[in-house]
Short mmCIF file of C-alpha atoms in Angstrom, two decimals:
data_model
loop_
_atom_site.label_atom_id
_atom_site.label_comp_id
_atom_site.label_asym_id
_atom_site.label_seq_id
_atom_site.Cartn_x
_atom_site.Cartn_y
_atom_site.Cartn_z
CA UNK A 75 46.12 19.60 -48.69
CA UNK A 76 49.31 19.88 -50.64
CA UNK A 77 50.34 17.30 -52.95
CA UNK A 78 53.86 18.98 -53.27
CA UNK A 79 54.90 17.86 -49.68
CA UNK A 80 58.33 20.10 -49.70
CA UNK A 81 55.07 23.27 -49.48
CA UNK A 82 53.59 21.77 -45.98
CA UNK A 83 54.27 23.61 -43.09
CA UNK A 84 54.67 21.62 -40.20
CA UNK A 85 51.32 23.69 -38.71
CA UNK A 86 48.61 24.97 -41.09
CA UNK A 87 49.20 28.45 -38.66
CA UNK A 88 53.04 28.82 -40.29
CA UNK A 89 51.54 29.62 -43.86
CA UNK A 90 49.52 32.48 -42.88
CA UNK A 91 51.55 34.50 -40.23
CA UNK A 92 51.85 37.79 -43.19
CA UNK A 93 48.07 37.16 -42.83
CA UNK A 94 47.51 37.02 -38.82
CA UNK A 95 50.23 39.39 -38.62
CA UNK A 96 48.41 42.21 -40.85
CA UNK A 97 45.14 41.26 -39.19
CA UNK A 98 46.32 41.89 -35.41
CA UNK A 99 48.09 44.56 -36.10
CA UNK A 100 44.95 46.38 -38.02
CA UNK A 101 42.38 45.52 -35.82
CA UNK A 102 44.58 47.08 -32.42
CA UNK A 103 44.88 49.75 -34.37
CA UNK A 104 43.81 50.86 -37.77
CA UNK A 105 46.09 53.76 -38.62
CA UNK A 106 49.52 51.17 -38.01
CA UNK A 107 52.68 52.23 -40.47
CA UNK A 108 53.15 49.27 -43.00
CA UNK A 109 56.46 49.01 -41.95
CA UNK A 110 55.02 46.73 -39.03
CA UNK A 111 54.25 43.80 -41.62
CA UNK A 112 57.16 44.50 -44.48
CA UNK A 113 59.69 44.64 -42.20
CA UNK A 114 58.49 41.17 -41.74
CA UNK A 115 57.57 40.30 -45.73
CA UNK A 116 61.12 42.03 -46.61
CA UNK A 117 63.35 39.67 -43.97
CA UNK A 118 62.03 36.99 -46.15
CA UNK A 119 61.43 37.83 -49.64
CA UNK A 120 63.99 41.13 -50.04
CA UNK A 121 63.54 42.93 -53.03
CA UNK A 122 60.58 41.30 -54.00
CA UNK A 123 58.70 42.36 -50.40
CA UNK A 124 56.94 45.19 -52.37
CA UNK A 125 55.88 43.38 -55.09
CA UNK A 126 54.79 40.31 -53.48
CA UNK A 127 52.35 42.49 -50.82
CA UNK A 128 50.78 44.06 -53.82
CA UNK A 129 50.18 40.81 -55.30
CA UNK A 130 48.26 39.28 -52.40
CA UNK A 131 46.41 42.59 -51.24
CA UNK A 132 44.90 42.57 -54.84
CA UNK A 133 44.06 38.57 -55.10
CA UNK A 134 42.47 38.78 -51.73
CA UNK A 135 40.16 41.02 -52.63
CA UNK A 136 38.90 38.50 -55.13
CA UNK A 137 36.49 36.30 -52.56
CA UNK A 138 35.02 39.31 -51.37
CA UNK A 139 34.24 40.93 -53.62
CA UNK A 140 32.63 37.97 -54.94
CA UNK A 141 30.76 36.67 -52.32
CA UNK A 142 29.36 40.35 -51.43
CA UNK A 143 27.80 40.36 -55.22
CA UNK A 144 27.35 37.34 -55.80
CA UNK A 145 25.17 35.31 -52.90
CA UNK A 146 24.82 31.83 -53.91
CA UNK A 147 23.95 30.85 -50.65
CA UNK A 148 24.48 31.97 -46.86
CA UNK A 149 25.56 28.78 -45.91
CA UNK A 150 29.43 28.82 -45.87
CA UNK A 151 29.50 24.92 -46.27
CA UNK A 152 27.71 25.18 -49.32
CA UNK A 153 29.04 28.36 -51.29
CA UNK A 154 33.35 27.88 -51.77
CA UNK A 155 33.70 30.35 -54.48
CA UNK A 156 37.88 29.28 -54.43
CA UNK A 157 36.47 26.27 -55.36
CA UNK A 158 33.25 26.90 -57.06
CA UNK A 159 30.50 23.90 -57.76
CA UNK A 160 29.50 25.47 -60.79
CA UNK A 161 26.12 27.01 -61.00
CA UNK A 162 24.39 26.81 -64.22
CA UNK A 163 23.32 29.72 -66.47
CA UNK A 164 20.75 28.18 -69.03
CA UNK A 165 18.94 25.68 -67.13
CA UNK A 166 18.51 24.82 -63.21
CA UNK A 167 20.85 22.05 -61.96
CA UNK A 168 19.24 18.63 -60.76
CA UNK A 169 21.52 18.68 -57.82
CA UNK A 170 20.24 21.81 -56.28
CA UNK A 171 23.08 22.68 -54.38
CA UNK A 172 22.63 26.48 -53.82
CA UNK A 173 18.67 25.17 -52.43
CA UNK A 174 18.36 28.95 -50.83
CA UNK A 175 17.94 31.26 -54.14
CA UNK A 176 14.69 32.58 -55.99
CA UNK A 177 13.46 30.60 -59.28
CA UNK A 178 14.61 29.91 -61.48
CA UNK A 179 17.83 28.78 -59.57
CA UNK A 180 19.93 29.54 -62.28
CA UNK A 181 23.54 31.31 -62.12
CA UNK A 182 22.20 34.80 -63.43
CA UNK A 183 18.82 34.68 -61.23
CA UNK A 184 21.16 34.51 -57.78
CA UNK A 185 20.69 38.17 -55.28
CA UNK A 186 23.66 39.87 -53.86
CA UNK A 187 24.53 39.31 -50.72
CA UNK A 188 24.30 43.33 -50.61
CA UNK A 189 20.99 43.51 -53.05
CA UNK A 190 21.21 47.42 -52.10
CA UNK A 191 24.14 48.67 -53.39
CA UNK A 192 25.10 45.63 -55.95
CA UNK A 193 22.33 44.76 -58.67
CA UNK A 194 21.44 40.97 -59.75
CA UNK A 195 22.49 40.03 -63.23
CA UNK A 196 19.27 39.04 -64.75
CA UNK A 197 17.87 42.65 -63.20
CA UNK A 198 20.49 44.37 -65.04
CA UNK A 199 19.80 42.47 -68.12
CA UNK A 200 16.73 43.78 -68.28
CA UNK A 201 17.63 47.37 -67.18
CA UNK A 202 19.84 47.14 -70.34
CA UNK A 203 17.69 46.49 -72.52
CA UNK A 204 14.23 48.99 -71.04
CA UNK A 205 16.90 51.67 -70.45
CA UNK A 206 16.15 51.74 -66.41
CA UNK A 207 19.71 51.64 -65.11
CA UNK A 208 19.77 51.78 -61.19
CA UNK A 209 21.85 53.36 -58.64
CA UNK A 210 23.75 50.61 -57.87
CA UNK A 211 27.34 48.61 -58.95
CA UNK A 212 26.28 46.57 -61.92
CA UNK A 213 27.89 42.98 -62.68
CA UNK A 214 29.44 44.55 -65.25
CA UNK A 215 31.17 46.87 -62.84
CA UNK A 216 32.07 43.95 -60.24
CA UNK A 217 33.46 41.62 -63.60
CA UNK A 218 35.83 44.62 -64.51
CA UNK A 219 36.70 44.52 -60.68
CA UNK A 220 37.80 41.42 -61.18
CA UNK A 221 39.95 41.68 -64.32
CA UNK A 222 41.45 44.36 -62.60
CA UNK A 223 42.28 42.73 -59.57
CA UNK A 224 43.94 40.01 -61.01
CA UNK A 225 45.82 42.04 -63.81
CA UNK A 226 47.73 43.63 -61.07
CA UNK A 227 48.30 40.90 -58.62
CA UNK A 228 49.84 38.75 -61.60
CA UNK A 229 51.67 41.95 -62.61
CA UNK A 230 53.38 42.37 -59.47
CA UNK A 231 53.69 38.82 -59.06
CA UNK A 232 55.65 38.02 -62.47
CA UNK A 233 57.53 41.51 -60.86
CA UNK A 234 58.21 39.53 -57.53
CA UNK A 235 59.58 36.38 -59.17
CA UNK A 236 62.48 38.64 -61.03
CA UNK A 237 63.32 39.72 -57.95
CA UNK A 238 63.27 37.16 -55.58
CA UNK A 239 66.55 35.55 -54.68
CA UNK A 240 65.38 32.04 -54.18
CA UNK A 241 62.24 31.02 -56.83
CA UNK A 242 62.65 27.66 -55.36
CA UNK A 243 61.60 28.96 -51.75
CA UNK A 244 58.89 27.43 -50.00
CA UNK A 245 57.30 30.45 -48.63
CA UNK A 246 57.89 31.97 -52.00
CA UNK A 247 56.17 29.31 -54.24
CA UNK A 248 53.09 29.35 -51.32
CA UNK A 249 53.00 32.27 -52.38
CA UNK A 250 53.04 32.05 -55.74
CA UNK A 251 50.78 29.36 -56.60
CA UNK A 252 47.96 30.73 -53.99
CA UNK A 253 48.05 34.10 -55.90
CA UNK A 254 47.86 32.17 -59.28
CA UNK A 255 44.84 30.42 -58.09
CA UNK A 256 43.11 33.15 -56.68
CA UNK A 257 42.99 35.29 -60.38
CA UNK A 258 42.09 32.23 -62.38
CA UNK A 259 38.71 32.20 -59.49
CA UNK A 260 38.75 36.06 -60.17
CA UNK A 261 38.85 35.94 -64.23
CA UNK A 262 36.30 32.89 -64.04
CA UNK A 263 33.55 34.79 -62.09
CA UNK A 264 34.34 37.91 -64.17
CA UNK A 265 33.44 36.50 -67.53
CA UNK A 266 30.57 34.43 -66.08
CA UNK A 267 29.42 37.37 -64.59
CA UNK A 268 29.64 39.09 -68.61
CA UNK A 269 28.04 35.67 -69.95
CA UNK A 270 25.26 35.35 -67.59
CA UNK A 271 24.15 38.83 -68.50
CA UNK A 272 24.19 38.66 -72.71
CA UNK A 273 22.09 35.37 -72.01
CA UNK A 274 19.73 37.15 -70.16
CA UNK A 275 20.06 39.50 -72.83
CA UNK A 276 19.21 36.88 -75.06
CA UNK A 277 16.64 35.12 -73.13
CA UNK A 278 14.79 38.79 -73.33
CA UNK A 279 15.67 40.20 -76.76
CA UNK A 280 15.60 37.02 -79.04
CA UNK A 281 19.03 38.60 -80.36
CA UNK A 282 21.74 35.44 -80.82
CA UNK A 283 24.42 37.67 -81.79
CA UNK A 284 23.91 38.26 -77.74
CA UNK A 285 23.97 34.57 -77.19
CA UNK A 286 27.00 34.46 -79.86
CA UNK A 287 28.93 36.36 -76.92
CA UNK A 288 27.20 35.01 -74.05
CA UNK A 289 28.95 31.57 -75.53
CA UNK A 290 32.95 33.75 -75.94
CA UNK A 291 32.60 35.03 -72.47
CA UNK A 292 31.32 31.48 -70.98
CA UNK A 293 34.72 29.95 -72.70
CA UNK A 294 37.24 32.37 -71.71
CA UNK A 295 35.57 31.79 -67.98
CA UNK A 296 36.06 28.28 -68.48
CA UNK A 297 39.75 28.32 -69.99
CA UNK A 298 40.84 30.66 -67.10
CA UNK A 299 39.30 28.23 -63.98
CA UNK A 300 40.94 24.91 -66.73
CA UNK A 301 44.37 26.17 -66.88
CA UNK A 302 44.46 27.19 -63.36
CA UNK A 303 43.41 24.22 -62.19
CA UNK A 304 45.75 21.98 -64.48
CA UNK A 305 48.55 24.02 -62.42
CA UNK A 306 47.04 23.43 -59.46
CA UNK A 307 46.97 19.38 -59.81
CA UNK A 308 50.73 19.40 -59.55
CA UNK A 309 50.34 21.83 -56.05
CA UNK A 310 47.09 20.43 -54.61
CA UNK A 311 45.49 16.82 -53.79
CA UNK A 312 43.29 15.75 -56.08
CA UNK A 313 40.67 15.49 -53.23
CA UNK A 314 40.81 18.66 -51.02
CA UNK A 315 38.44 17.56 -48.43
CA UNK A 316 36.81 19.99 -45.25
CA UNK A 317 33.52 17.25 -45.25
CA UNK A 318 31.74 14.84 -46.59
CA UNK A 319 29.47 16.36 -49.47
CA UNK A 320 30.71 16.67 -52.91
CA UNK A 321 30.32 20.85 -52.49
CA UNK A 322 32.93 20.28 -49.59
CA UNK A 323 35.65 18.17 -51.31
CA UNK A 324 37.56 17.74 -54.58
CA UNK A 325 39.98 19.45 -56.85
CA UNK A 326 39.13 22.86 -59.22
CA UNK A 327 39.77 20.33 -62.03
CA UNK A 328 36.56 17.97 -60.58
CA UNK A 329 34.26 21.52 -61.59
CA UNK A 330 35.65 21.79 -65.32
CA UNK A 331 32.59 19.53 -66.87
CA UNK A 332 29.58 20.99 -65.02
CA UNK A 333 31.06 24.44 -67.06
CA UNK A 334 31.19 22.27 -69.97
CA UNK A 335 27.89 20.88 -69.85
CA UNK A 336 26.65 24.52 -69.21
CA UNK A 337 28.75 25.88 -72.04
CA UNK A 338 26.78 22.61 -74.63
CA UNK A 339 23.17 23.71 -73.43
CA UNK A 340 24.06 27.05 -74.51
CA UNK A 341 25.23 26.12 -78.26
CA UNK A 342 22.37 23.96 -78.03
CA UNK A 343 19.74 27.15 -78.05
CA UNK A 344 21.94 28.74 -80.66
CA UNK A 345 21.18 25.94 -83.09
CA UNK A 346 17.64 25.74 -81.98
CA UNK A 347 17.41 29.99 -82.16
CA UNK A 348 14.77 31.68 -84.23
CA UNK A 349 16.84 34.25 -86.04
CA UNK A 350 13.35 36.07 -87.62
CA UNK A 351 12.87 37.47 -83.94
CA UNK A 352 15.59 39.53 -83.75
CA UNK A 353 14.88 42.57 -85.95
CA UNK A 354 12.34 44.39 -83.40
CA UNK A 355 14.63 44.47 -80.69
CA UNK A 356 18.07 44.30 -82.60
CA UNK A 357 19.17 48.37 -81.71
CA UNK A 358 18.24 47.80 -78.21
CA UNK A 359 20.03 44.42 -77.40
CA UNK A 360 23.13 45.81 -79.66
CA UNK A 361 23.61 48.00 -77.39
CA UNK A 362 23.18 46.27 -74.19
CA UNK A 363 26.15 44.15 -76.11
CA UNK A 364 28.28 46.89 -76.73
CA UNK A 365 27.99 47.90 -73.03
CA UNK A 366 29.43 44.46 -71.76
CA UNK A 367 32.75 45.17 -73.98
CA UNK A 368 32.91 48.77 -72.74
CA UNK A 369 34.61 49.21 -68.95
CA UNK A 370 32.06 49.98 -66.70
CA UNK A 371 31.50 52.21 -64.04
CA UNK A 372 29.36 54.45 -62.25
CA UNK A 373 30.20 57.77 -62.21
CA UNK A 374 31.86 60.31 -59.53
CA UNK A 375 30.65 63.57 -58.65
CA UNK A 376 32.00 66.39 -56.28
CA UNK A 377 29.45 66.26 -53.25
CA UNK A 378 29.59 67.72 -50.15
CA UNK A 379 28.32 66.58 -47.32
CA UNK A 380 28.89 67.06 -43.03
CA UNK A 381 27.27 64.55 -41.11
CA UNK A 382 25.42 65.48 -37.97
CA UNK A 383 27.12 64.49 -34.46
CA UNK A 384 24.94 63.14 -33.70
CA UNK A 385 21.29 62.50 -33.64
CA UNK A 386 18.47 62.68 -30.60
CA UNK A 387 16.07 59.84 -30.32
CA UNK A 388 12.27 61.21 -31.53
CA UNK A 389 13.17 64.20 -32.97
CA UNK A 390 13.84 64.72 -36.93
CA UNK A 391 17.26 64.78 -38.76
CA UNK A 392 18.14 67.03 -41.45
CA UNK A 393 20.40 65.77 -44.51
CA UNK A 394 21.99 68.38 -46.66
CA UNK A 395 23.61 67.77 -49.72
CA UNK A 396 25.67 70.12 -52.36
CA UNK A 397 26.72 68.64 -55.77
CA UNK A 398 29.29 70.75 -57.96
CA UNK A 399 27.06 68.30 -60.89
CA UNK A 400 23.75 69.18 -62.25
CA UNK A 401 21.25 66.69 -60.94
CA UNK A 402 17.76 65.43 -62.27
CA UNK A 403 16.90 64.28 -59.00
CA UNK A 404 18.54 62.88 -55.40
CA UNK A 405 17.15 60.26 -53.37
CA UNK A 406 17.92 59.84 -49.92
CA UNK A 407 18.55 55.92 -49.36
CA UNK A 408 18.15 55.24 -45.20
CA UNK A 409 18.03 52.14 -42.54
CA UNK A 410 18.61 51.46 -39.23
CA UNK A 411 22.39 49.64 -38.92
CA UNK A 412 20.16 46.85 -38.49
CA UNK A 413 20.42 44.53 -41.59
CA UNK A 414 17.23 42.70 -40.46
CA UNK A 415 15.04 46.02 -42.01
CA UNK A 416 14.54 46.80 -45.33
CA UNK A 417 16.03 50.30 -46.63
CA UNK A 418 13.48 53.23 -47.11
CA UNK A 419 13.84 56.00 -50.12
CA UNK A 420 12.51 59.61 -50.11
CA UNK A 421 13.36 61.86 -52.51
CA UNK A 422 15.27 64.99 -51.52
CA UNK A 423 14.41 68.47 -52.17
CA UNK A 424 16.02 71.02 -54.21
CA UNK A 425 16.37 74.50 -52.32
CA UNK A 426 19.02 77.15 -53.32
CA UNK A 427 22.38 75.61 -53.53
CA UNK A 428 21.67 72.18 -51.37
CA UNK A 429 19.24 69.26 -51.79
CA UNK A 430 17.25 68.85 -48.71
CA UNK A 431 15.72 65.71 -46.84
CA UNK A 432 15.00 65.16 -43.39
CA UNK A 433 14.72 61.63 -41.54
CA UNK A 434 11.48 61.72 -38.88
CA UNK A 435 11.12 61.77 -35.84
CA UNK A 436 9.31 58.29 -35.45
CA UNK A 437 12.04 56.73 -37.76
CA UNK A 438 14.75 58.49 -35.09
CA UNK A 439 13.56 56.71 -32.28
CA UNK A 440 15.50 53.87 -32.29
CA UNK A 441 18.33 52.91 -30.21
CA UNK A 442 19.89 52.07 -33.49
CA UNK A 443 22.52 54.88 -35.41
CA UNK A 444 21.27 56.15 -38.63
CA UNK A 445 23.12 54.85 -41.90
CA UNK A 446 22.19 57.01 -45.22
CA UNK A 447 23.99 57.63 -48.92
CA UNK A 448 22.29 59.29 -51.60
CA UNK A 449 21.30 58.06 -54.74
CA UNK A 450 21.83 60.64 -58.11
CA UNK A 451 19.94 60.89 -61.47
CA UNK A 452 22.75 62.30 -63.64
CA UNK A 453 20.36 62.38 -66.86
CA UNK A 454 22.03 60.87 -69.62
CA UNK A 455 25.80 60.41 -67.03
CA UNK A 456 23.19 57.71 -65.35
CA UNK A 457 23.10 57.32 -62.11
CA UNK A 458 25.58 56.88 -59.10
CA UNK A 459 25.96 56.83 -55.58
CA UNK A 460 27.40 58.61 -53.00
CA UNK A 461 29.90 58.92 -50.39
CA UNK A 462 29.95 54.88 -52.33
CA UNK A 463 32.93 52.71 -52.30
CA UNK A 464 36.37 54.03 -52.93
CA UNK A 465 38.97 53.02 -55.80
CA UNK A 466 39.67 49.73 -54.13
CA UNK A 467 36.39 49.05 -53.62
CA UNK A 468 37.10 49.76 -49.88
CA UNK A 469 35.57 52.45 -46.77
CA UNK A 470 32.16 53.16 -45.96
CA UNK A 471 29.73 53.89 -48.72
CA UNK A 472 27.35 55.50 -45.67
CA UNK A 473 27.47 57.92 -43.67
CA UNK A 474 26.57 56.99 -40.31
CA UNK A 475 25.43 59.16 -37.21
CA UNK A 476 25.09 58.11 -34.19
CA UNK A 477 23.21 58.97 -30.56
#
């Protein structure tokens, strides 16, 4: 797919042995010394090994994280984030092309792919703006994610070209331009993410100076994915093809006016917006508004917590909890490790220094292990989750017990 021939390996395999390499080695075993790949990334890039791996561990994050919050569809043929058929915000598109979302199929309206631990952005629109936050990572949370991600991958990769002794190198410049790509997808979905909530905001609330930012954030998204893809014309074809639907071919320039004509229907309900409805729900949609510019996350607390060994078929499990935080209330979130059920809530007990909970005995007889976390009511600290996902969004946010 590379217009710049001098960047084609002679086998598509060649461009991603750091990849396969990292991926054998981790999967034989997970506790392997990094020295097994940057021995490898440091015969061929030197001083800028370091640098380099930190770029491309942060920017390939960016799809999953994505695709985990953010389900446009479950058909991989359909939904290519790195190369995103843009979804509209305002109004559903005529082309239907993400068919297998709730109504209205709009951008904001589309579930998680994990709906229990990441919330939908027209939900937390709403939660915003009734004060009825849940216990889950917000797309407020996921945006920042984002930003974050590809701050430090272009960091280290402006670091890596100082260093490098060859900027011309072809493994170097795959590199490179791959990296490059992969923020301007992270930095577009971020500020959608931002813009897609202050419209719901809007939608709700009546407030344009929420629709006034809905249209900033929709703009920076589109400048980022634009001047990413105006480098990527002189890297790429201009018709990247895996099939023959439109969603399966193209260039990330061919997406630039579906954003556009997203972007126009949105100054179109500015123009059109009664400004008398604002004043009864002006303090609550200022604030949602103010909580989009703020960085957002949820927040930690010191918990304890041993799992069982293990758990016998029939008979009742008992979940202890202690939290060094003061608590309103704990729920005890459980399932199967069967992502075909639904996951069940009961609220846990407070009795001297733990909260209490036990799983029962006709829920335990399953041949299935038991996955749990528990859900906190901080009072006016919100709510959070625990054990929940680490600083790089990585681990287990369960615990899990088994037979």
């Amino acid at each position: 797919a590379y217009a710049d021939k001098a960047l084609e390996p002679k086998w598509d395999f060649q461009k991603f042995l750091y990849t396969y390499r990292i991926w054998g080695r981790l999967l034989y075993n997970p506790d392997s010394d990094p020295e097994v790949w940057m021995r490898f990334m440091r015969s061929q890039f030197g001083d800028a090994a370091e640098p380099l791996a930190a770029a491309l561990a942060n920017s390939s994050r960016v799809v999953h994280l994505i695709t985990t919050a953010h389900g446009a569809a479950t058909d991989c043929t359909v939904y290519w984030p790195e190369m995103y058929m843009n979804q509209p915000i305002v109004t559903e598109s005529d082309d239907m092309t993400f068919r297998d979302n709730p109504s209205p199929k709009v951008f904001g309206n589309v579930s998680p792919h994990d709906p229990q631990l990441f919330s939908k952005m027209n939900d937390f629109a709403a939660a915003l703006l009734n004060g009825k936050t849940e216990a889950k990572y917000s797309p407020l949370m996921v945006a920042q994610w984002l930003d974050d991600m590809a701050e430090t991958a272009t960091t280290n990769l402006t670091l890596a070209e100082s260093l490098v002794a060859d900027k011309n190198d072809v493994e170097f410049r795959r590199f490179y331009h791959d990296v490059n790509i992969q923020c301007g997808v992270a930095r577009f979905f971020a500020d959608k993410m931002r813009a897609a909530v202050l419209w719901h905001v809007y939608q709700d609330s009546g407030d344009t100076a929420a629709l006034v930012e809905a249209i900033s954030h929709y703009r920076a998204a589109r400048d980022a994915w634009a001047g990413m893809a105006e480098v990527a014309k002189a890297v790429y074809v201009e018709d990247i093809t895996f099939g023959n639907r439109p969603v399966e071919r193209g260039h990330w320039a061919d997406r630039v006016p579906a954003m556009d004509a997203d972007i126009a229907d949105m100054k179109a309900a500015l123009e059109k917006a009664d400004v008398s409805k604002e004043a009864d729900s002006s303090e609550t949609a200022r604030r949602a508004i103010q909580s989009v510019k703020m960085r957002s996350q949820l927040s930690r607390v010191d918990g304890r917590h041993t799992p069982a060994e293990s758990f016998e078929p029939g008979k009742s499990l008992e979940i202890n909890l202690m939290l060094a935080e003061k608590a309103k209330g704990v729920d005890l979130c459980y399932r199967h490790a069967n992502q075909a059920l639904d996951w069940k809530v009961i609220p846990m007990e407070m009795t001297g220094t733990y909260w209490k909970a036990s799983l029962p005995g006709e829920y335990t007889n399953t041949r299935y292990p038991m996955t749990y976390y528990f859900a906190i009511d901080l009072g006016e600290a919100g709510k959070t989750i625990f054990p929940g996902l680490d600083e790089n969004q990585a681990g287990t946010p369960y615990f899990v017990v088994r037979h």
